[in-house]
Short mmCIF file of C-alpha atoms in Angstrom, two decimals:
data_model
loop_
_atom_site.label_atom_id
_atom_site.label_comp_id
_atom_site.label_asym_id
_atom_site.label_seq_id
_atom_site.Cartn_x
_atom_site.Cartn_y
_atom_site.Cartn_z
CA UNK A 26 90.40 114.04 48.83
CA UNK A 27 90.47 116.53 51.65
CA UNK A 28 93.29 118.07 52.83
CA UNK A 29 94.34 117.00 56.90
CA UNK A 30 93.96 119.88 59.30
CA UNK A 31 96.56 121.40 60.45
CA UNK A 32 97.22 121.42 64.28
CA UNK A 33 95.89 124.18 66.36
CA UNK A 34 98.23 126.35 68.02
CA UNK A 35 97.94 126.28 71.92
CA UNK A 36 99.27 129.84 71.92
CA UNK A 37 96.14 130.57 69.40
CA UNK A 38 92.55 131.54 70.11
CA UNK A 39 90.56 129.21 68.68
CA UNK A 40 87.67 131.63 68.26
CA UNK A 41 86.40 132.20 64.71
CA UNK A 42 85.12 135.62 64.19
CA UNK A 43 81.54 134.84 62.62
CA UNK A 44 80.43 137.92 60.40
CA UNK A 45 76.84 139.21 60.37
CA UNK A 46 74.48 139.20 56.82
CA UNK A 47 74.42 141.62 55.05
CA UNK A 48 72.10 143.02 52.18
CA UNK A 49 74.00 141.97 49.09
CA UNK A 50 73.38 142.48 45.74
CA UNK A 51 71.92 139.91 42.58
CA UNK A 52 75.43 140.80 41.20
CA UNK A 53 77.08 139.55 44.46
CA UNK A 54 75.08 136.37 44.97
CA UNK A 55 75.84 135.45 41.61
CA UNK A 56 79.57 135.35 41.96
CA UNK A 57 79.45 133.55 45.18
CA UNK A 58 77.56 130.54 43.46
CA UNK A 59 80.16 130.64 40.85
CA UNK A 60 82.96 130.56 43.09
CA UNK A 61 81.38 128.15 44.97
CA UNK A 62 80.51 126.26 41.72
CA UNK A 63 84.38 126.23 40.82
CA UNK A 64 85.29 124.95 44.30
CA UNK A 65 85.47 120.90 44.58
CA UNK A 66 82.38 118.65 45.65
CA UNK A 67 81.53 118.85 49.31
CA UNK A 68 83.81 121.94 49.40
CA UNK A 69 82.75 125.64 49.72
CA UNK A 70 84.23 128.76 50.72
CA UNK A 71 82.69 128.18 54.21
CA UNK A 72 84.26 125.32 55.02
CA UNK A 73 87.43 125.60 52.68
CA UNK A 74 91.20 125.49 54.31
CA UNK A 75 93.93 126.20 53.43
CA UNK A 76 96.99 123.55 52.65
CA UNK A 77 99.45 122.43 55.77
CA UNK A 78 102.28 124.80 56.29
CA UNK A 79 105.80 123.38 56.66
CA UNK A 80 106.65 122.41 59.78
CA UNK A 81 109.32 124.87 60.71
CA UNK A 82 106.66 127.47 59.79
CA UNK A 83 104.35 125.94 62.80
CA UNK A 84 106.24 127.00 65.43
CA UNK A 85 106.34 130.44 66.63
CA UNK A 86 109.64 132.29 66.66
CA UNK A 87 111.25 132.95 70.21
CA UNK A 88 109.55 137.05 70.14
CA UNK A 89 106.27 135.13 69.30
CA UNK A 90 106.66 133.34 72.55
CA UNK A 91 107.88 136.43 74.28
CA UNK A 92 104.66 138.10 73.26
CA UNK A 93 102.67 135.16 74.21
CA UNK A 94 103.98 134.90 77.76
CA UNK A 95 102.96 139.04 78.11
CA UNK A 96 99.64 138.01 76.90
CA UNK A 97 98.67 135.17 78.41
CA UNK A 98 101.04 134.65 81.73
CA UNK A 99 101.38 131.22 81.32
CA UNK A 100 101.79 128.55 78.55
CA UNK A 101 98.80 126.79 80.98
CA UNK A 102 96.70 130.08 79.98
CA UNK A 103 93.37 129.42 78.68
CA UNK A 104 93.50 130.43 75.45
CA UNK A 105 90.29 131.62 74.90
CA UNK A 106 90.22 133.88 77.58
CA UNK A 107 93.94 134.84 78.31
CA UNK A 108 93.91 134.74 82.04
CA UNK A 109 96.24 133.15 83.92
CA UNK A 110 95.17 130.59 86.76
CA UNK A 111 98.48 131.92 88.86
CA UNK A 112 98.73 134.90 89.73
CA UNK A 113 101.86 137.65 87.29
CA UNK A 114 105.08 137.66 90.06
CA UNK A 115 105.49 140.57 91.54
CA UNK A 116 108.24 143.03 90.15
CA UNK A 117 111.71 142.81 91.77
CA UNK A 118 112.65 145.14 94.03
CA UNK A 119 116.12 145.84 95.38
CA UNK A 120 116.80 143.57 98.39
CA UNK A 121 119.57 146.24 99.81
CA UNK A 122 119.28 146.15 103.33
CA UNK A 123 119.04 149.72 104.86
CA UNK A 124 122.02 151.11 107.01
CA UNK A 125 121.79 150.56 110.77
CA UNK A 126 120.69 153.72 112.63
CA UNK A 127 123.42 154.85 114.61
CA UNK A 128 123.81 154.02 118.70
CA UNK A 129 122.66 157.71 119.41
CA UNK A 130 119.88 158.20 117.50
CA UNK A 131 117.92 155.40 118.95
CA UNK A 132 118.70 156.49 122.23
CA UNK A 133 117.47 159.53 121.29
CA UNK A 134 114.44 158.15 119.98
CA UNK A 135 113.77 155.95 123.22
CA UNK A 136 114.16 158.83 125.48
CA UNK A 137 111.49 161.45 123.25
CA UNK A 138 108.99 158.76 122.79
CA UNK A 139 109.71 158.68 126.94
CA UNK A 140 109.28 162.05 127.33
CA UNK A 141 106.11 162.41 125.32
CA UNK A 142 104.14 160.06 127.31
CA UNK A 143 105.71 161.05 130.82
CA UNK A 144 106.36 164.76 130.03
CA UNK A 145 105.09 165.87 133.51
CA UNK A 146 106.94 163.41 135.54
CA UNK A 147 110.37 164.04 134.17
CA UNK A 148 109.48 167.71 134.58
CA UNK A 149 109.18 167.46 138.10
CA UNK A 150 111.81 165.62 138.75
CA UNK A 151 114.10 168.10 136.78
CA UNK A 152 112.53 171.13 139.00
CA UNK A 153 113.22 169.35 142.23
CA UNK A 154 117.03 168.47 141.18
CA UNK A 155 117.28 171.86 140.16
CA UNK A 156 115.47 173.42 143.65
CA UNK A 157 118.37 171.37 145.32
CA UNK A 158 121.32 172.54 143.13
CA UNK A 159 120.70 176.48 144.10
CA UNK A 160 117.54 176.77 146.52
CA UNK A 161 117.79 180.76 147.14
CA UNK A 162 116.46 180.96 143.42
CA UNK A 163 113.08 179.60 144.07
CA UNK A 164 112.98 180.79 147.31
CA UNK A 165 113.87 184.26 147.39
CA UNK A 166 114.94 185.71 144.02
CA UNK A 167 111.65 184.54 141.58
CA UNK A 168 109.56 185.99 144.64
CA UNK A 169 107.41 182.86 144.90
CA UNK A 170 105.00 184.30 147.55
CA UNK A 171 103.73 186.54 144.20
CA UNK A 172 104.88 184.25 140.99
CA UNK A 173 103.82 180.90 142.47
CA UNK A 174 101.12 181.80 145.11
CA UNK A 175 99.02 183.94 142.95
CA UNK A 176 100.54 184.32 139.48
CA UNK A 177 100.48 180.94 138.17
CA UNK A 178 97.40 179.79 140.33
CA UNK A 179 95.31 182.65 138.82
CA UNK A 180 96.44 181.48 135.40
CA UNK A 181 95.46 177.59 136.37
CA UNK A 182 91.80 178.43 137.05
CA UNK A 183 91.52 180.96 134.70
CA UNK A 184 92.10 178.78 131.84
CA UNK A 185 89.87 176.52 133.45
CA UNK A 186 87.08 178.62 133.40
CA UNK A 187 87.90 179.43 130.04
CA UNK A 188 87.49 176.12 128.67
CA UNK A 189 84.69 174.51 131.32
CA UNK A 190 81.40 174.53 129.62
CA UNK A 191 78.97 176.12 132.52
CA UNK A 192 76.59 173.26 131.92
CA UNK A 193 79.74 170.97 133.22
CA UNK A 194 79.43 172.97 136.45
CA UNK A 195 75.65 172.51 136.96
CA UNK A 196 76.33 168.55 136.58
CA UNK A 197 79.21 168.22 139.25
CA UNK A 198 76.86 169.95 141.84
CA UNK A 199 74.36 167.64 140.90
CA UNK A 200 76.42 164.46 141.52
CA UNK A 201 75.56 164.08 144.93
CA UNK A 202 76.58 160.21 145.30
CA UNK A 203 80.31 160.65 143.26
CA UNK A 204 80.67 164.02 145.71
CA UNK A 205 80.15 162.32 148.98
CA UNK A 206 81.93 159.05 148.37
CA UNK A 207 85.09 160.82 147.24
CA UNK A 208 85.17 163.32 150.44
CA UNK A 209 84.49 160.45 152.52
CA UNK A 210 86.98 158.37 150.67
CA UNK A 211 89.85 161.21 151.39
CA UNK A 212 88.88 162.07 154.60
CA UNK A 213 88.11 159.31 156.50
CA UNK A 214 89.22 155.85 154.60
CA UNK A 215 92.46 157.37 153.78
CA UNK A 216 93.36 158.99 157.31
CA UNK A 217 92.02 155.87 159.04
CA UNK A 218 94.49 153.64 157.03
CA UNK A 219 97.33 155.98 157.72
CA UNK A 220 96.71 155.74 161.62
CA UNK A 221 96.55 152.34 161.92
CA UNK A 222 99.66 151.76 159.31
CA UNK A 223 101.82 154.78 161.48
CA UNK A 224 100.38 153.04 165.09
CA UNK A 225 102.02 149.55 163.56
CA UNK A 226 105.30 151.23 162.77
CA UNK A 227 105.65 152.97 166.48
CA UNK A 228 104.82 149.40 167.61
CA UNK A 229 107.22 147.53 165.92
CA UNK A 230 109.79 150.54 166.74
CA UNK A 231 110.28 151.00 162.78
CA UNK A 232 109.51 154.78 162.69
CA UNK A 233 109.69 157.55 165.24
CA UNK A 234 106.94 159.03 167.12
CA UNK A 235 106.97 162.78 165.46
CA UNK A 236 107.55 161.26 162.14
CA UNK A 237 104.24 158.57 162.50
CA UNK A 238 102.02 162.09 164.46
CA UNK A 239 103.08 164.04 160.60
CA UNK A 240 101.91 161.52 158.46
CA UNK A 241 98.38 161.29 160.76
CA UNK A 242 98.10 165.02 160.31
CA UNK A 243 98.96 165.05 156.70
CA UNK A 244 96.56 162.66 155.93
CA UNK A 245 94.09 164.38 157.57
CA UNK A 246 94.10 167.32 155.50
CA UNK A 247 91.76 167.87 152.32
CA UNK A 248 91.83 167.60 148.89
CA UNK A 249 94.85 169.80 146.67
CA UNK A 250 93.55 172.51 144.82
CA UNK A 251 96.39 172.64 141.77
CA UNK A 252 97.05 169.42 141.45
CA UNK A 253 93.88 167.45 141.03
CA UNK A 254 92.95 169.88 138.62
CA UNK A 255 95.93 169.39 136.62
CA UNK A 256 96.23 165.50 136.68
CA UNK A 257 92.34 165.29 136.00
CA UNK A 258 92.93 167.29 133.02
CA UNK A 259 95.89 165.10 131.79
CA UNK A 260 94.01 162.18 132.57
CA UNK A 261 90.85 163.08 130.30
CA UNK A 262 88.58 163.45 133.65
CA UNK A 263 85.91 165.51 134.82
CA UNK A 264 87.72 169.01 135.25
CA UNK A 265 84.08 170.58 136.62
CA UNK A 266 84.22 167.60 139.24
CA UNK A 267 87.76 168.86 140.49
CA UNK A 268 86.86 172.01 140.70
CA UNK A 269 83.99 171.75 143.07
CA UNK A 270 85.66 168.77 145.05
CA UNK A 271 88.46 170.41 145.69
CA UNK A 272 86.32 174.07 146.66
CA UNK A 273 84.21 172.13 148.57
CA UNK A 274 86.69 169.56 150.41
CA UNK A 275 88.89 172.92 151.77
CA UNK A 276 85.94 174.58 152.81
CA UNK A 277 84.94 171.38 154.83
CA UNK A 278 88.28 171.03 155.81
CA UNK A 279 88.37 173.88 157.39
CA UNK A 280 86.51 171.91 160.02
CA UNK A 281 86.71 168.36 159.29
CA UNK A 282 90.67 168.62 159.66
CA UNK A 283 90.94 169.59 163.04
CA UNK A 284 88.47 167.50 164.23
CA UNK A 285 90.04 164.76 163.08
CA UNK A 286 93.68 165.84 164.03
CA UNK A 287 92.03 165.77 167.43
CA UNK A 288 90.58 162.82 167.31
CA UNK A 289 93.56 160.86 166.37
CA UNK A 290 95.99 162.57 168.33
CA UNK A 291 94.44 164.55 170.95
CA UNK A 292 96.25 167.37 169.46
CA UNK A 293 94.44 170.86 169.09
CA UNK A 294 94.70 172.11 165.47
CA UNK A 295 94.10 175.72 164.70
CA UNK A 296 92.74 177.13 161.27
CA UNK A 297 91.92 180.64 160.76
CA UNK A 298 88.26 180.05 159.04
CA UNK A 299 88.32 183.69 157.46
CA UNK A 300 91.97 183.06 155.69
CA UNK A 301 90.55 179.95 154.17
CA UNK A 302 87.42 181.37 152.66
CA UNK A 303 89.64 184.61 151.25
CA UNK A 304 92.21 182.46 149.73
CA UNK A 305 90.05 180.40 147.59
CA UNK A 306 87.30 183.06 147.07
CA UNK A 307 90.28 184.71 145.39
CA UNK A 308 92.75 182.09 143.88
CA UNK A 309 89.93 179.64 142.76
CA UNK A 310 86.29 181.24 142.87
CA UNK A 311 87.37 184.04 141.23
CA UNK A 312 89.77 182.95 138.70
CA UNK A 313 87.08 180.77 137.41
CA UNK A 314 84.18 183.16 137.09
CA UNK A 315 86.52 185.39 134.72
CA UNK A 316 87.13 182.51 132.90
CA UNK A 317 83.77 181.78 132.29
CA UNK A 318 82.38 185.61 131.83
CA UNK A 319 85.07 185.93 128.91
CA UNK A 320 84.13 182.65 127.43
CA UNK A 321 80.29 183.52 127.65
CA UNK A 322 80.85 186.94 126.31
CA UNK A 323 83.76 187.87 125.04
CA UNK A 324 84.20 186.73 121.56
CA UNK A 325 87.85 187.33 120.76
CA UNK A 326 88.34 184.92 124.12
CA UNK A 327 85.64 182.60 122.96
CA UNK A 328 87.95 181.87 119.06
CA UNK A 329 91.04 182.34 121.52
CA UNK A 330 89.91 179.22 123.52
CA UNK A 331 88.54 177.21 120.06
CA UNK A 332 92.09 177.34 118.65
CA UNK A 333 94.59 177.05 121.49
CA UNK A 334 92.10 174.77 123.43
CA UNK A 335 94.67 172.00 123.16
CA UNK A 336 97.34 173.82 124.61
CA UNK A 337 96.23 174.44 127.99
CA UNK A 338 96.78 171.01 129.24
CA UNK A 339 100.71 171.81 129.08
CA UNK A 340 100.68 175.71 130.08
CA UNK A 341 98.75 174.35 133.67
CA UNK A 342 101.15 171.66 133.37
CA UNK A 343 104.05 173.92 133.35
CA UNK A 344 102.79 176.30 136.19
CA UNK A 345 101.85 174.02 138.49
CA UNK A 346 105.70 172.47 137.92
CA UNK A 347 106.95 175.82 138.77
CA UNK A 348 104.74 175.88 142.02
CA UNK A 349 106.37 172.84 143.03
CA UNK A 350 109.72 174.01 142.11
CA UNK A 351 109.47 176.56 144.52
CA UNK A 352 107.96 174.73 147.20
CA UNK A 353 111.08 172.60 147.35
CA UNK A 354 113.26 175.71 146.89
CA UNK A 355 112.18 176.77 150.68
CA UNK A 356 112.21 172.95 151.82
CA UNK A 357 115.64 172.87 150.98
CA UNK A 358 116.81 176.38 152.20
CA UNK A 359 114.85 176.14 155.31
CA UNK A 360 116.53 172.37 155.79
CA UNK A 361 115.06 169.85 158.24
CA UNK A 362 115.81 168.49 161.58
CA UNK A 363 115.17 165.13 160.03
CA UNK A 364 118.02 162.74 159.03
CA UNK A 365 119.11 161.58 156.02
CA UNK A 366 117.83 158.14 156.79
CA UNK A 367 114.37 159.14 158.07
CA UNK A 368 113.53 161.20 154.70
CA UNK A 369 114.17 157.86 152.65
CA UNK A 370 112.38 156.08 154.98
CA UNK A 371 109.48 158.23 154.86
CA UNK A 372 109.46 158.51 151.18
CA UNK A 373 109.59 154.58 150.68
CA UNK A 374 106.43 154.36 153.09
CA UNK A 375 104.58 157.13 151.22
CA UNK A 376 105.20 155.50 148.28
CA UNK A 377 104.20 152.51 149.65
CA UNK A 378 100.69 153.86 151.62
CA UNK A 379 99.89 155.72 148.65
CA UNK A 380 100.08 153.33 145.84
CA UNK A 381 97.76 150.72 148.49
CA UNK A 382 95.35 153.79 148.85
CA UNK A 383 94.90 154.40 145.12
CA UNK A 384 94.43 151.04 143.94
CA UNK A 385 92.04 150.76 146.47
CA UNK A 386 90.37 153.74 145.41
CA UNK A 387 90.64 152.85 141.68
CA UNK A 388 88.58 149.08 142.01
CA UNK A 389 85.94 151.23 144.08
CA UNK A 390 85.48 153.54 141.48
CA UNK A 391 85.20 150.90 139.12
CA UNK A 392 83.01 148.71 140.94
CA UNK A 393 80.12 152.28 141.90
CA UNK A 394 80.78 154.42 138.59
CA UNK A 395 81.77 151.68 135.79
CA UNK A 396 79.87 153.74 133.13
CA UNK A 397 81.45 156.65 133.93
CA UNK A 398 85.37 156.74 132.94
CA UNK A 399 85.45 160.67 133.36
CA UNK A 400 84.73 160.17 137.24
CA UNK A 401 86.86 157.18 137.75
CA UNK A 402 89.19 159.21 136.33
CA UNK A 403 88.57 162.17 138.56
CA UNK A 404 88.26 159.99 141.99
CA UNK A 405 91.63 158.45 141.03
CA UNK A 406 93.91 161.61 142.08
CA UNK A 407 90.76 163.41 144.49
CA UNK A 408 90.24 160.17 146.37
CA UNK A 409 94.13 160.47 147.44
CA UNK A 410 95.40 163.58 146.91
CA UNK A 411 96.53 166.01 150.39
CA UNK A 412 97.03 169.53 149.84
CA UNK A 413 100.30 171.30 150.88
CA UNK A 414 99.50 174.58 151.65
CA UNK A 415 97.15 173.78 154.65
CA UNK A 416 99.79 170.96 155.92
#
């Protein structure tokens, strides 16, 4: 009678292990067909098995099951392969909830991430607080007609010219469509709007004649020569495009300004042609063919520009903040016969005149030069943009 099997372990592969032939001996074959001889009929050694164990013996001890779980995962493990259908937990980690950062720290935090994208802004207001604490030190004492006038503009278009490819140059002359649209853009649209907007104000008695004639003049004036070049820079635009807008737009303004002062107001303007052309032959002409001479062939200057490349946005940055600092130095030293009243009012309407101007400006731009961010960029600040020293 044959023996019952015994039950199969779940925790068990069931995989017998089934060994290859081998070359045996005459010697060997005989003593397998006497052991299988000796073994009862219908039984051999292939098929032979062993007597049921106890019971107790069965089950697996508790490390057993230990084990078993490690191995397998589950107790729903396939046993022949030992993978689990869910997927091993993931190991604990401690839960302890980190310590609140102090009051002070995130305000800190707030006001450097702040900084870092409005850096220039809170710069110039800082200078012009500063220019109205003590104005005789901008004015007088850091001798701004040679620091500010020449110093630091020299060192704006120098680096300029220092990090301007020449081939940049050659395509803003040849952009004869951006050119025209953004000198017509600054000197007509934007003086036109300013007329009619200062006419309204006289009208409606809101603003005082001398105050409405300034802001006709002002916005008759050309393009900034610092400033756009700065911003552009900032803003990732076309730096060769500022350069020659702004050359070019106070050379034409040279004329363009006092026709249209007169035109406006009847009012005879006056600018000494050879003063213009010796100012910017020297503080932008100039300045920029040195730059480019030492990048073409100077090679110290040429590894000087690769490595500190990245650091000239914030050195113009910083010069033209001083420039500004001392403009309001002799704004506030000199004072003003306007009240207190009229300079708010006039700063709300500038703020007001020139946000309408540039957003006008900006959906033109993106409307005649959508494939061209660089310009957009550009046309943003030289579309709207007055400069101070010929105001």
């Amino acid at each position: 009678r044959v023996a019952p099997k015994p039950p199969l372990r779940r925790h068990q592969n069931k995989l017998k292990i089934r060994q290859l032939p081998t070359m045996t001996s005459n010697n060997d074959k005989n003593n397998t067909d006497n052991d299988e001889s000796e073994m009862p009929f219908g039984l051999s050694v292939h098929n032979h098995e062993s007597p049921p164990k106890h019971e107790s013996e069965d089950l697996p001890s508790n490390e057993e099951k230990r084990n078993t779980t490690k191995s397998y995962g589950t107790i729903d493990d396939d046993p022949e392969t030992g993978e689990s259908s869910q997927q091993e937990s993931p190991p604990e980690t401690d839960s302890t909830p980190a310590p609140p950062v102090p009051l002070y720290q995130r305000i800190w935090q707030q006001w450097c991430k702040f900084y870092n994208k409005n850096s220039f802004l809170v710069l110039v207001v800082c200078a012009i607080l500063i220019a109205y604490a003590y104005p005789p030190l901008g004015a007088e004492y850091l001798r701004p007609d040679i620091t500010a006038t020449w110093i630091a503009v020299l060192f704006i278009f120098v680096l300029a010219g220092m990090g301007i490819k020449t081939e940049e140059f050659a395509k803003a002359f040849q952009r004869l469509y951006f050119n025209v649209f953004l000198q017509v853009f600054n000197f007509g649209v934007v003086s036109g709007i300013v007329y009619g907007f200062s006419r309204f104000m006289v009208y409606v008695n809101a603003l005082a004649q001398s105050l409405a004639d300034g802001m006709t003049i002002c916005a008759s004036l050309p393009i900034t020569v610092n400033m756009v070049l700065v911003l552009t820079k900032s803003a990732g635009g076309d730096e060769a495009s500022a350069i020659f807008n702004a050359a070019f737009g106070n050379l034409v303004g040279v004329f363009l300004s006092p026709a249209l002062i007169l035109g406006y107001l009847g009012v005879k303007g006056e600018i000494n042609l050879g003063d213009v052309f010796v100012k910017l032959g020297l503080r932008v002409i100039l300045p920029i063919a040195v730059g480019q001479f030492l990048q073409k062939f100077v090679s110290p200057a040429t590894e000087f520009v690769k490595k500190y490349k990245k650091y000239f946005k914030t050195a113009q940055e910083y010069s033209l903040v001083f420039i500004i600092y001392t403009v309001f130095c002799k704004t506030f030293k000199n004072g003003s016969d306007a009240s207190v009243g009229d300079v708010f009012l006039m700063i709300a309407l500038q703020f007001l005149i020139l946000g309408f101007v540039m957003v006008l400006a900006w959906f033109s731009l993106r409307m005649l030069f959508r494939k061209e961010p660089t310009l957009q960029a550009m046309g943003l600040f030289g579309c709207t943009h007055k400069t101070v020293a010929m105001g």
